[in-house]
Amino acid sequence: MEEFKLKFYAVYVIFAVMAIIFSMYVDIKKKHYNAISTALSVVLFIAISLLFGLRNEEVGTDTTMVKYQFEYYNKVDFGFQFFYDFLLVLVGRVTDNYHIFLLVLSFLFNGLIFSSVLILSKKIKFNVFLISFSFISFYFFENLGINIVRQGVSLAFFLLAISLYFKNPSKYKSWIIPLVLGIGFHITTAVILLLFGLIVFFKKIKITYYYILYFLVLMISALGGSILSLGSFLNFFFLIDSQKAEYYINNSNNEDYAVGFKTQFAIFNTIFLGIFSFIKAKILKYGNESYQILLKYYMAMSVVFFLMFQIPFSDRWGMMSWIVIPFLLAPLFSINKTAKYSMGTLAFLIFIFVFFSIYNSVS
Protein backbone atom coordinates (compact mmCIF):
# COMPACT_ATOMS: atom_id res chain seq x y z
CA MET A 1 0.00 0.00 0.00
CA GLU A 2 2.83 2.40 0.83
CA GLU A 3 4.42 1.79 -2.58
CA PHE A 4 1.11 2.53 -4.28
CA LYS A 5 0.71 5.76 -2.30
CA LEU A 6 4.19 6.94 -3.22
CA LYS A 7 3.52 6.31 -6.92
CA PHE A 8 0.17 8.11 -6.71
CA TYR A 9 1.75 11.11 -4.98
CA ALA A 10 4.57 11.17 -7.55
CA VAL A 11 2.07 11.26 -10.42
CA TYR A 12 0.13 14.00 -8.64
CA VAL A 13 3.20 16.19 -8.07
CA ILE A 14 4.37 15.87 -11.68
CA PHE A 15 1.01 16.90 -13.08
CA ALA A 16 0.50 19.55 -10.39
CA VAL A 17 3.50 21.41 -11.83
CA MET A 18 1.86 21.30 -15.26
CA ALA A 19 -1.44 22.46 -13.76
CA ILE A 20 0.27 25.47 -12.18
CA ILE A 21 1.70 26.45 -15.57
CA PHE A 22 -1.69 26.12 -17.29
CA SER A 23 -3.40 28.14 -14.55
CA MET A 24 -0.94 30.97 -15.18
CA TYR A 25 -1.62 30.80 -18.91
CA VAL A 26 -5.36 31.10 -18.25
CA ASP A 27 -5.08 33.98 -15.78
CA ILE A 28 -2.17 35.94 -17.23
CA LYS A 29 -2.00 35.18 -20.97
CA LYS A 30 -5.76 34.60 -21.19
CA LYS A 31 -5.32 31.48 -23.31
CA HIS A 32 -6.45 27.88 -22.76
CA TYR A 33 -4.06 26.02 -25.09
CA ASN A 34 -6.59 23.19 -25.09
CA ALA A 35 -4.88 21.17 -27.82
CA ILE A 36 -1.91 20.66 -25.48
CA SER A 37 -4.00 20.46 -22.31
CA THR A 38 -6.21 17.76 -23.84
CA ALA A 39 -3.18 15.67 -24.82
CA LEU A 40 -1.75 16.02 -21.30
CA SER A 41 -5.14 15.03 -19.85
CA VAL A 42 -4.96 11.81 -21.88
CA VAL A 43 -1.50 11.10 -20.45
CA LEU A 44 -2.74 11.90 -16.94
CA PHE A 45 -5.71 9.54 -17.11
CA ILE A 46 -3.65 6.77 -18.73
CA ALA A 47 -1.07 7.03 -15.94
CA ILE A 48 -3.78 6.92 -13.28
CA SER A 49 -5.56 4.03 -15.03
CA LEU A 50 -2.38 1.94 -15.13
CA LEU A 51 -1.65 2.74 -11.49
CA PHE A 52 -5.17 1.78 -10.39
CA GLY A 53 -5.46 -1.25 -12.67
CA LEU A 54 -2.09 -2.81 -11.81
CA ARG A 55 -2.50 -2.39 -8.05
CA ASN A 56 -1.76 -5.29 -5.73
CA GLU A 57 -4.48 -7.21 -3.95
CA GLU A 58 -3.85 -5.44 -0.63
CA VAL A 59 -4.46 -2.01 -2.20
CA GLY A 60 -8.11 -1.02 -1.83
CA THR A 61 -10.70 -2.45 0.54
CA ASP A 62 -12.76 -4.08 -2.22
CA THR A 63 -9.92 -5.36 -4.41
CA THR A 64 -9.93 -8.79 -2.77
CA MET A 65 -13.68 -9.06 -3.32
CA VAL A 66 -13.35 -8.03 -6.98
CA LYS A 67 -10.61 -10.64 -7.45
CA TYR A 68 -12.83 -13.30 -5.88
CA GLN A 69 -15.79 -12.34 -8.10
CA PHE A 70 -13.55 -12.51 -11.15
CA GLU A 71 -12.12 -15.93 -10.27
CA TYR A 72 -15.65 -17.32 -9.82
CA TYR A 73 -17.30 -15.41 -12.66
CA ASN A 74 -19.13 -18.59 -13.74
CA LYS A 75 -21.22 -18.36 -10.56
CA VAL A 76 -22.49 -14.84 -11.34
CA ASP A 77 -26.21 -14.41 -10.74
CA PHE A 78 -27.30 -11.62 -13.06
CA GLY A 79 -29.44 -8.98 -11.34
CA PHE A 80 -29.94 -5.22 -11.40
CA GLN A 81 -26.17 -4.66 -11.67
CA PHE A 82 -26.23 -6.41 -15.04
CA PHE A 83 -23.54 -4.32 -16.75
CA TYR A 84 -20.91 -5.13 -14.15
CA ASP A 85 -21.85 -8.82 -14.20
CA PHE A 86 -21.72 -8.92 -17.99
CA LEU A 87 -18.26 -7.32 -18.00
CA LEU A 88 -17.11 -9.76 -15.33
CA VAL A 89 -18.17 -12.77 -17.39
CA LEU A 90 -16.87 -11.34 -20.67
CA VAL A 91 -13.35 -10.64 -19.37
CA GLY A 92 -13.34 -13.86 -17.32
CA ARG A 93 -13.85 -15.93 -20.46
CA VAL A 94 -10.94 -14.20 -22.18
CA THR A 95 -8.31 -14.33 -19.43
CA ASP A 96 -7.75 -15.67 -15.92
CA ASN A 97 -5.59 -12.67 -14.92
CA TYR A 98 -7.63 -10.50 -12.54
CA HIS A 99 -5.37 -7.52 -13.24
CA ILE A 100 -6.84 -7.39 -16.75
CA PHE A 101 -10.28 -6.98 -15.24
CA LEU A 102 -9.00 -4.27 -12.89
CA LEU A 103 -7.45 -2.49 -15.87
CA VAL A 104 -10.73 -2.67 -17.79
CA LEU A 105 -12.58 -1.15 -14.83
CA SER A 106 -9.91 1.49 -14.34
CA PHE A 107 -9.79 2.58 -17.98
CA LEU A 108 -13.59 2.62 -18.09
CA PHE A 109 -13.71 4.80 -14.95
CA ASN A 110 -11.09 7.28 -16.12
CA GLY A 111 -12.15 7.14 -19.77
CA LEU A 112 -15.72 8.11 -18.93
CA ILE A 113 -14.54 11.02 -16.78
CA PHE A 114 -12.22 12.26 -19.53
CA SER A 115 -14.97 11.91 -22.15
CA SER A 116 -17.31 13.89 -19.89
CA VAL A 117 -14.75 16.68 -19.50
CA LEU A 118 -14.23 16.85 -23.27
CA ILE A 119 -17.96 16.99 -24.04
CA LEU A 120 -18.52 19.65 -21.40
CA SER A 121 -15.62 21.73 -22.76
CA LYS A 122 -17.50 22.07 -26.07
CA LYS A 123 -20.33 23.79 -24.21
CA ILE A 124 -18.35 25.71 -21.57
CA LYS A 125 -14.97 27.14 -22.50
CA PHE A 126 -12.44 26.07 -19.86
CA ASN A 127 -8.97 24.55 -19.66
CA VAL A 128 -9.44 20.80 -20.13
CA PHE A 129 -6.33 19.81 -18.20
CA LEU A 130 -7.23 21.88 -15.14
CA ILE A 131 -10.66 20.28 -14.84
CA SER A 132 -9.11 16.83 -15.37
CA PHE A 133 -6.51 17.55 -12.71
CA SER A 134 -9.16 18.82 -10.29
CA PHE A 135 -10.73 15.35 -10.20
CA ILE A 136 -7.60 13.66 -8.85
CA SER A 137 -7.15 16.46 -6.32
CA PHE A 138 -10.12 15.18 -4.32
CA TYR A 139 -9.60 12.19 -2.03
CA PHE A 140 -12.85 10.60 -3.22
CA PHE A 141 -11.30 10.08 -6.67
CA GLU A 142 -8.76 7.57 -5.35
CA ASN A 143 -11.42 5.97 -3.19
CA LEU A 144 -13.71 5.46 -6.17
CA GLY A 145 -10.82 4.15 -8.27
CA ILE A 146 -9.44 1.49 -5.91
CA ASN A 147 -11.94 0.90 -3.09
CA ILE A 148 -15.53 1.12 -4.30
CA VAL A 149 -14.85 0.57 -7.98
CA ARG A 150 -18.39 -0.35 -9.02
CA GLN A 151 -19.74 2.89 -7.61
CA GLY A 152 -16.80 4.69 -9.20
CA VAL A 153 -17.68 3.52 -12.71
CA SER A 154 -21.35 4.13 -12.01
CA LEU A 155 -20.71 7.75 -11.01
CA ALA A 156 -18.47 8.19 -14.06
CA PHE A 157 -21.49 7.27 -16.18
CA PHE A 158 -23.42 9.93 -14.28
CA LEU A 159 -20.79 12.52 -15.23
CA LEU A 160 -21.20 11.48 -18.85
CA ALA A 161 -24.95 12.01 -18.48
CA ILE A 162 -24.32 15.47 -16.98
CA SER A 163 -22.06 16.54 -19.84
CA LEU A 164 -24.58 15.30 -22.43
CA TYR A 165 -27.32 17.17 -20.60
CA PHE A 166 -25.27 20.37 -20.75
CA LYS A 167 -24.67 19.75 -24.46
CA ASN A 168 -28.34 19.34 -25.32
CA PRO A 169 -30.90 19.20 -22.47
CA SER A 170 -33.78 18.43 -24.83
CA LYS A 171 -32.26 15.12 -25.97
CA TYR A 172 -33.46 13.13 -22.97
CA LYS A 173 -32.34 9.74 -24.27
CA SER A 174 -28.73 10.87 -24.66
CA TRP A 175 -28.31 11.54 -20.94
CA ILE A 176 -30.82 9.07 -19.49
CA ILE A 177 -29.13 6.06 -21.16
CA PRO A 178 -25.76 6.63 -19.38
CA LEU A 179 -27.65 6.86 -16.07
CA VAL A 180 -29.33 3.51 -16.77
CA LEU A 181 -25.92 2.02 -17.61
CA GLY A 182 -24.66 3.48 -14.32
CA ILE A 183 -27.40 1.59 -12.48
CA GLY A 184 -26.07 -1.50 -14.23
CA PHE A 185 -22.85 -1.02 -12.25
CA HIS A 186 -24.24 0.16 -8.92
CA ILE A 187 -27.91 0.09 -8.01
CA THR A 188 -27.78 3.21 -5.81
CA THR A 189 -27.41 5.30 -8.97
CA ALA A 190 -31.17 4.78 -9.29
CA VAL A 191 -31.43 7.44 -6.58
CA ILE A 192 -29.43 9.82 -8.80
CA LEU A 193 -31.63 9.06 -11.81
CA LEU A 194 -34.77 9.76 -9.78
CA LEU A 195 -33.37 12.89 -8.13
CA PHE A 196 -31.82 14.42 -11.23
CA GLY A 197 -34.90 13.56 -13.29
CA LEU A 198 -37.19 15.31 -10.80
CA ILE A 199 -34.95 18.39 -10.72
CA VAL A 200 -35.02 18.63 -14.51
CA PHE A 201 -38.78 18.00 -14.65
CA PHE A 202 -39.47 20.65 -12.00
CA LYS A 203 -36.70 23.00 -13.13
CA LYS A 204 -38.95 26.05 -12.70
CA ILE A 205 -38.78 25.70 -8.91
CA LYS A 206 -36.67 28.59 -7.66
CA ILE A 207 -33.20 27.75 -6.42
CA THR A 208 -33.98 29.68 -3.22
CA TYR A 209 -36.08 26.76 -2.01
CA TYR A 210 -33.11 24.43 -2.45
CA TYR A 211 -31.00 26.67 -0.22
CA ILE A 212 -33.72 26.64 2.42
CA LEU A 213 -34.01 22.85 2.22
CA TYR A 214 -30.22 22.45 2.39
CA PHE A 215 -29.74 24.43 5.60
CA LEU A 216 -32.96 23.15 7.19
CA VAL A 217 -31.93 19.51 6.77
CA LEU A 218 -28.38 20.35 7.84
CA MET A 219 -29.75 21.66 11.15
CA ILE A 220 -32.04 18.64 11.53
CA SER A 221 -29.07 16.35 10.95
CA ALA A 222 -26.99 18.26 13.52
CA LEU A 223 -29.79 17.68 16.06
CA GLY A 224 -29.75 13.92 15.41
CA GLY A 225 -32.40 13.60 12.73
CA SER A 226 -31.68 11.14 9.93
CA ILE A 227 -33.09 8.71 7.42
CA LEU A 228 -33.68 6.36 10.37
CA SER A 229 -36.35 8.79 11.61
CA LEU A 230 -38.55 7.83 8.67
CA GLY A 231 -39.49 4.59 10.42
CA SER A 232 -41.32 2.03 8.30
CA PHE A 233 -40.89 4.19 5.18
CA LEU A 234 -37.20 3.38 5.38
CA ASN A 235 -37.87 -0.14 4.09
CA PHE A 236 -39.31 1.33 0.90
CA PHE A 237 -36.36 3.69 0.53
CA PHE A 238 -33.91 0.79 0.62
CA LEU A 239 -36.03 -1.39 -1.65
CA ILE A 240 -33.57 -0.73 -4.47
CA ASP A 241 -30.83 -2.42 -2.45
CA SER A 242 -32.76 -4.66 -0.08
CA GLN A 243 -29.91 -7.14 0.33
CA LYS A 244 -27.78 -4.45 1.95
CA ALA A 245 -30.50 -2.69 3.92
CA GLU A 246 -29.83 -4.64 7.11
CA TYR A 247 -26.10 -4.11 6.68
CA TYR A 248 -26.35 -0.34 6.24
CA ILE A 249 -29.13 0.36 8.72
CA ASN A 250 -28.11 -1.85 11.63
CA ASN A 251 -24.42 -2.34 10.82
CA SER A 252 -25.10 -6.09 11.07
CA ASN A 253 -21.53 -7.01 10.15
CA ASN A 254 -20.28 -5.16 13.23
CA GLU A 255 -17.92 -3.01 11.17
CA ASP A 256 -15.96 -0.43 13.13
CA TYR A 257 -17.54 2.59 11.47
CA ALA A 258 -18.50 5.66 13.47
CA VAL A 259 -21.99 6.95 12.80
CA GLY A 260 -23.45 10.31 13.74
CA PHE A 261 -23.28 13.87 12.54
CA LYS A 262 -20.14 14.36 10.42
CA THR A 263 -19.01 17.94 11.05
CA GLN A 264 -16.12 17.68 8.59
CA PHE A 265 -18.41 16.61 5.75
CA ALA A 266 -21.01 19.27 6.58
CA ILE A 267 -18.30 21.96 6.48
CA PHE A 268 -16.80 20.52 3.29
CA ASN A 269 -20.08 20.53 1.38
CA THR A 270 -21.06 23.96 2.68
CA ILE A 271 -17.72 25.58 1.75
CA PHE A 272 -18.15 24.42 -1.82
CA LEU A 273 -21.77 25.52 -1.84
CA GLY A 274 -20.48 28.99 -0.98
CA ILE A 275 -18.00 28.84 -3.87
CA PHE A 276 -20.68 27.71 -6.32
CA SER A 277 -23.02 30.43 -5.10
CA PHE A 278 -20.26 32.98 -5.76
CA ILE A 279 -19.81 31.60 -9.29
CA LYS A 280 -23.54 31.80 -9.94
CA ALA A 281 -23.84 35.37 -8.64
CA LYS A 282 -20.59 36.97 -9.81
CA ILE A 283 -19.36 35.02 -12.83
CA LEU A 284 -22.56 33.72 -14.42
CA LYS A 285 -24.26 37.07 -13.84
CA TYR A 286 -27.07 36.53 -16.31
CA GLY A 287 -27.84 33.05 -15.14
CA ASN A 288 -27.18 29.69 -16.69
CA GLU A 289 -30.00 27.17 -16.57
CA SER A 290 -27.78 24.10 -16.91
CA TYR A 291 -25.45 25.33 -14.16
CA GLN A 292 -28.42 25.99 -11.89
CA ILE A 293 -29.74 22.48 -12.55
CA LEU A 294 -26.40 21.01 -11.50
CA LEU A 295 -26.21 23.28 -8.44
CA LYS A 296 -29.73 22.20 -7.46
CA TYR A 297 -28.62 18.58 -7.79
CA TYR A 298 -25.58 19.24 -5.58
CA MET A 299 -27.78 20.69 -2.85
CA ALA A 300 -30.46 18.02 -3.14
CA MET A 301 -27.91 15.20 -3.03
CA SER A 302 -26.19 16.90 -0.09
CA VAL A 303 -29.55 16.82 1.71
CA VAL A 304 -29.75 13.05 1.14
CA PHE A 305 -26.16 12.76 2.35
CA PHE A 306 -26.88 14.67 5.58
CA LEU A 307 -29.81 12.35 6.27
CA MET A 308 -27.48 9.36 5.92
CA PHE A 309 -25.04 10.42 8.65
CA GLN A 310 -26.54 7.96 11.14
CA ILE A 311 -25.92 4.88 8.99
CA PRO A 312 -22.58 3.14 8.25
CA PHE A 313 -20.60 4.19 5.16
CA SER A 314 -22.57 7.41 4.73
CA ASP A 315 -19.62 8.87 2.80
CA ARG A 316 -20.62 6.65 -0.13
CA TRP A 317 -23.73 8.80 -0.40
CA GLY A 318 -21.59 11.89 -0.07
CA MET A 319 -19.66 10.90 -3.17
CA MET A 320 -22.85 11.26 -5.18
CA SER A 321 -22.70 14.98 -4.45
CA TRP A 322 -18.90 15.39 -4.49
CA ILE A 323 -18.49 13.88 -7.96
CA VAL A 324 -19.98 16.99 -9.61
CA ILE A 325 -17.72 19.47 -7.77
CA PRO A 326 -15.12 19.74 -10.59
CA PHE A 327 -17.87 20.51 -13.12
CA LEU A 328 -19.34 23.18 -10.85
CA LEU A 329 -15.85 24.69 -10.49
CA ALA A 330 -15.40 24.83 -14.29
CA PRO A 331 -16.18 28.58 -14.69
CA LEU A 332 -13.21 29.35 -12.41
CA PHE A 333 -10.89 27.71 -14.95
CA SER A 334 -12.24 29.83 -17.79
CA ILE A 335 -10.71 33.01 -19.16
CA ASN A 336 -12.05 36.00 -17.29
CA LYS A 337 -11.08 39.42 -18.61
CA THR A 338 -11.61 41.27 -15.35
CA ALA A 339 -10.44 38.72 -12.73
CA LYS A 340 -7.95 35.92 -12.12
CA TYR A 341 -9.57 32.87 -10.54
CA SER A 342 -7.62 29.95 -12.00
CA MET A 343 -4.41 30.16 -9.93
CA GLY A 344 -6.25 30.70 -6.65
CA THR A 345 -8.65 27.82 -7.32
CA LEU A 346 -5.79 25.49 -8.20
CA ALA A 347 -3.90 26.46 -5.02
CA PHE A 348 -7.05 25.65 -3.03
CA LEU A 349 -7.39 22.23 -4.72
CA ILE A 350 -3.75 21.36 -4.04
CA PHE A 351 -4.27 22.39 -0.41
CA ILE A 352 -7.30 20.07 -0.22
CA PHE A 353 -5.26 17.19 -1.65
CA VAL A 354 -2.42 17.70 0.85
CA PHE A 355 -4.81 18.23 3.77
CA PHE A 356 -6.85 15.07 3.19
CA SER A 357 -3.72 13.02 2.43
CA ILE A 358 -2.37 13.95 5.87
CA TYR A 359 -5.79 13.65 7.53
CA ASN A 360 -6.42 10.14 6.18
CA SER A 361 -2.91 8.96 7.05
CA VAL A 362 -3.26 9.88 10.74
CA SER A 363 -6.93 8.98 11.25
PDB file of C-alpha atoms in Angstrom, residues 14 56 59 102 124 130 145 171 198 200 210 213 256 260-261 290 295 310:
ATOM      1  CA  ILE A  14       4.374  15.873 -11.684  1.00  0.00           C
ATOM      2  CA  ASN A  56      -1.762  -5.288  -5.726  1.00  0.00           C
ATOM      3  CA  VAL A  59      -4.461  -2.007  -2.196  1.00  0.00           C
ATOM      4  CA  LEU A 102      -9.003  -4.267 -12.889  1.00  0.00           C
ATOM      5  CA  ILE A 124     -18.350  25.712 -21.573  1.00  0.00           C
ATOM      6  CA  LEU A 130      -7.225  21.882 -15.136  1.00  0.00           C
ATOM      7  CA  GLY A 145     -10.822   4.148  -8.266  1.00  0.00           C
ATOM      8  CA  LYS A 171     -32.256  15.115 -25.973  1.00  0.00           C
ATOM      9  CA  LEU A 198     -37.187  15.310 -10.798  1.00  0.00           C
ATOM     10  CA  VAL A 200     -35.021  18.632 -14.510  1.00  0.00           C
ATOM     11  CA  TYR A 210     -33.114  24.425  -2.452  1.00  0.00           C
ATOM     12  CA  LEU A 213     -34.010  22.845   2.224  1.00  0.00           C
ATOM     13  CA  ASP A 256     -15.965  -0.427  13.130  1.00  0.00           C
ATOM     14  CA  GLY A 260     -23.448  10.307  13.741  1.00  0.00           C
ATOM     15  CA  PHE A 261     -23.280  13.873  12.543  1.00  0.00           C
ATOM     16  CA  SER A 290     -27.777  24.101 -16.911  1.00  0.00           C
ATOM     17  CA  LEU A 295     -26.207  23.279  -8.444  1.00  0.00           C
ATOM     18  CA  GLN A 310     -26.541   7.962  11.142  1.00  0.00           C
TER      19      GLN A 310
END
